[in-house]
Amino acid sequence: MWPSRASRCAYQGKPVEDLEPRLVERGNAALARLEQGLQSSPFLVGDRVTLADVALVAYTRLAHEGGFSLDGYPAVKAWVTRVEQALNIR
């Protein structure tokens, strides 16, 4: 979902308002679910980085390119930072 939306926003120059509302809704629902889960754990599965974190941080850290703001998801933003630090991603 995010890669195609990202290409439409960041690479094709389309405003977020021109995107399919269902995709926006689903993306925000996914971020809300991440937010909820990360409020009780520093990583997606326990206290250490796992493959789950690696798999999801790839698109989540670039959500802004698809028109998604992480500003309303403080636990997600903190998690992205923790995973980037753990994996030495700049």
Coordinates of N, CA and C in Angstrom, one line a residue:
M1 N 0.8 -1.2 0.0 CA 0.0 0.0 0.0 C 0.9 1.3 0.0
W2 N 1.8 1.4 0.9 CA 2.6 2.6 1.0 C 3.5 2.9 -0.2
P3 N 4.1 1.9 -0.8 CA 4.9 2.2 -1.9 C 4.2 2.8 -3.1
S4 N 3.0 2.3 -3.4 CA 2.3 2.9 -4.5 C 1.8 4.3 -4.2
R5 N 1.4 4.5 -3.0 CA 0.9 5.8 -2.5 C 2.1 6.8 -2.5
A6 N 3.3 6.3 -2.0 CA 4.5 7.1 -2.0 C 4.8 7.6 -3.4
S7 N 4.8 6.6 -4.3 CA 5.1 7.0 -5.7 C 4.2 8.1 -6.2
R8 N 2.9 8.0 -5.9 CA 2.0 9.0 -6.4 C 2.2 10.4 -5.7
C9 N 2.6 10.4 -4.4 CA 2.8 11.7 -3.7 C 4.2 12.2 -4.0
A10 N 5.2 11.4 -3.7 CA 6.6 12.0 -3.7 C 7.1 12.0 -5.2
Y11 N 6.8 11.1 -6.0 CA 7.4 11.0 -7.3 C 6.6 11.5 -8.4
Q12 N 5.3 11.5 -8.3 CA 4.4 12.0 -9.3 C 3.8 13.4 -9.0
G13 N 4.1 13.8 -7.8 CA 3.7 15.2 -7.4 C 2.3 15.4 -7.1
K14 N 1.5 14.3 -6.9 CA 0.1 14.4 -6.6 C -0.1 14.8 -5.1
P15 N -1.1 15.6 -4.9 CA -1.4 15.9 -3.5 C -2.1 14.8 -2.8
V16 N -2.0 14.7 -1.5 CA -2.6 13.6 -0.8 C -4.1 13.6 -1.0
E17 N -4.7 14.8 -1.2 CA -6.1 14.9 -1.4 C -6.6 14.1 -2.6
D18 N -5.7 13.9 -3.6 CA -6.1 13.3 -4.8 C -6.1 11.7 -4.7
L19 N -5.6 11.2 -3.6 CA -5.5 9.8 -3.4 C -6.8 9.1 -3.0
E20 N -6.9 7.9 -3.2 CA -8.1 7.1 -2.9 C -8.3 7.1 -1.4
P21 N -9.4 7.6 -0.9 CA -9.7 7.7 0.5 C -9.6 6.4 1.3
R22 N -9.9 5.3 0.6 CA -9.8 4.0 1.3 C -8.4 3.6 1.6
L23 N -7.5 4.0 0.8 CA -6.0 3.7 1.0 C -5.5 4.6 2.2
V24 N -6.0 5.8 2.3 CA -5.6 6.7 3.4 C -6.1 6.1 4.7
E25 N -7.4 5.7 4.7 CA -8.0 5.1 5.9 C -7.2 3.9 6.3
R26 N -6.9 3.0 5.4 CA -6.2 1.8 5.8 C -4.8 2.1 6.3
G27 N -4.1 3.0 5.7 CA -2.8 3.4 6.1 C -2.8 3.9 7.5
N28 N -3.8 4.8 7.8 CA -3.9 5.4 9.1 C -4.3 4.3 10.2
A29 N -5.1 3.4 9.8 CA -5.5 2.3 10.7 C -4.3 1.4 11.0
A30 N -3.4 1.2 10.0 CA -2.2 0.4 10.3 C -1.3 1.2 11.3
L31 N -1.1 2.5 11.1 CA -0.3 3.2 12.0 C -0.9 3.3 13.4
A32 N -2.2 3.4 13.5 CA -2.9 3.3 14.8 C -2.7 2.0 15.5
R33 N -2.7 0.9 14.7 CA -2.5 -0.4 15.3 C -1.0 -0.5 15.8
L34 N -0.1 0.0 15.0 CA 1.3 0.0 15.5 C 1.5 0.8 16.8
E35 N 0.8 2.0 16.8 CA 0.9 2.9 17.9 C 0.4 2.2 19.2
Q36 N -0.7 1.5 19.1 CA -1.3 0.8 20.2 C -0.3 -0.3 20.7
G37 N 0.2 -1.1 19.8 CA 1.1 -2.2 20.2 C 2.4 -1.7 20.8
L38 N 2.9 -0.6 20.3 CA 4.2 -0.1 20.8 C 4.1 0.7 22.1
Q39 N 2.9 0.9 22.6 CA 2.8 1.6 23.8 C 3.2 0.7 25.0
S40 N 3.2 -0.6 24.8 CA 3.5 -1.5 25.9 C 4.8 -2.3 25.6
S41 N 5.5 -2.0 24.5 CA 6.7 -2.7 24.2 C 7.7 -1.8 23.4
P42 N 9.0 -1.9 23.6 CA 9.9 -1.0 22.8 C 10.0 -1.5 21.4
F43 N 9.8 -2.7 21.1 CA 9.8 -3.3 19.8 C 8.6 -4.1 19.5
L44 N 8.4 -4.5 18.3 CA 7.1 -5.2 17.9 C 7.0 -6.5 18.6
V45 N 8.1 -7.2 18.9 CA 8.0 -8.5 19.6 C 9.1 -8.5 20.7
G46 N 8.7 -7.9 21.8 CA 9.6 -8.0 23.0 C 10.5 -6.8 23.1
D47 N 11.7 -7.1 23.7 CA 12.6 -6.0 24.1 C 13.8 -5.9 23.2
R48 N 13.8 -6.6 22.1 CA 14.9 -6.5 21.1 C 14.4 -6.4 19.7
V49 N 15.2 -5.9 18.8 CA 14.9 -5.8 17.4 C 14.7 -7.3 16.8
T50 N 13.6 -7.5 16.1 CA 13.4 -8.8 15.5 C 13.2 -8.5 14.0
L51 N 13.0 -9.6 13.3 CA 12.7 -9.5 11.8 C 11.4 -8.7 11.6
A52 N 10.5 -8.8 12.5 CA 9.2 -8.0 12.4 C 9.5 -6.5 12.4
D53 N 10.4 -6.0 13.2 CA 10.8 -4.6 13.2 C 11.5 -4.2 11.9
V54 N 12.4 -5.1 11.5 CA 13.1 -4.8 10.2 C 12.2 -4.7 9.1
A55 N 11.2 -5.6 9.0 CA 10.3 -5.7 7.9 C 9.4 -4.4 7.9
L56 N 8.9 -4.0 9.0 CA 7.9 -2.9 9.0 C 8.6 -1.5 9.1
V57 N 9.8 -1.4 9.6 CA 10.4 -0.1 9.7 C 10.7 0.5 8.3
A58 N 11.0 -0.4 7.3 CA 11.4 0.0 6.0 C 10.4 1.0 5.4
Y59 N 9.1 0.7 5.4 CA 8.1 1.6 4.9 C 7.7 2.6 5.9
T60 N 7.6 2.3 7.1 CA 7.1 3.2 8.1 C 7.9 4.4 8.3
R61 N 9.2 4.2 8.2 CA 10.1 5.4 8.3 C 10.0 6.3 7.1
L62 N 9.5 5.9 6.0 CA 9.3 6.7 4.9 C 7.8 7.1 4.6
A63 N 7.0 6.9 5.6 CA 5.6 7.1 5.5 C 5.2 8.5 5.0
H64 N 6.1 9.5 5.4 CA 5.8 10.9 4.9 C 5.9 11.0 3.4
E65 N 6.6 10.1 2.7 CA 6.7 10.2 1.3 C 5.4 9.7 0.6
G66 N 4.6 9.0 1.4 CA 3.3 8.6 0.9 C 2.2 9.5 1.4
G67 N 2.5 10.6 2.1 CA 1.5 11.5 2.6 C 1.0 11.2 4.0
F68 N 1.7 10.2 4.7 CA 1.3 9.9 6.1 C 2.2 10.6 7.0
S69 N 1.6 11.3 8.0 CA 2.4 12.0 9.0 C 2.5 11.1 10.2
L70 N 3.6 11.0 10.8 CA 3.8 10.2 12.0 C 3.6 11.1 13.3
D71 N 3.3 12.3 13.1 CA 3.2 13.3 14.2 C 2.1 12.8 15.2
G72 N 1.1 12.2 14.8 CA 0.0 11.8 15.7 C 0.3 10.4 16.3
Y73 N 1.5 9.9 16.1 CA 1.8 8.5 16.5 C 3.2 8.6 17.2
P74 N 3.3 9.1 18.5 CA 4.5 9.3 19.1 C 5.3 8.0 19.4
A75 N 4.5 6.9 19.7 CA 5.2 5.6 20.0 C 5.8 5.1 18.7
V76 N 5.1 5.3 17.6 CA 5.7 4.8 16.3 C 6.9 5.6 16.0
K77 N 6.9 6.9 16.2 CA 8.1 7.7 15.9 C 9.3 7.3 16.8
A78 N 9.0 7.0 18.0 CA 10.1 6.6 18.9 C 10.6 5.2 18.5
W79 N 9.7 4.4 18.1 CA 10.1 3.0 17.7 C 11.0 3.1 16.4
V80 N 10.6 3.9 15.5 CA 11.4 4.1 14.2 C 12.8 4.5 14.6
T81 N 12.9 5.5 15.5 CA 14.2 6.0 16.0 C 15.0 4.8 16.6
R82 N 14.4 4.0 17.5 CA 15.1 2.9 18.2 C 15.6 1.9 17.2
V83 N 14.7 1.6 16.2 CA 15.1 0.6 15.2 C 16.3 1.1 14.3
E84 N 16.1 2.4 13.9 CA 17.2 2.9 13.1 C 18.5 2.9 13.9
Q85 N 18.5 3.3 15.2 CA 19.7 3.3 16.0 C 20.3 1.8 16.1
A86 N 19.4 0.9 16.4 CA 19.8 -0.5 16.5 C 20.4 -1.1 15.3
L87 N 19.9 -0.6 14.1 CA 20.4 -1.2 12.9 C 21.4 -0.2 12.2
N88 N 21.8 0.9 12.8 CA 22.7 1.9 12.3 C 22.2 2.4 10.9
I89 N 20.9 2.7 10.9 CA 20.3 3.3 9.7 C 20.4 4.8 9.9
R90 N 20.8 5.5 8.8 CA 20.9 7.0 8.9 C 19.9 7.6 8.0

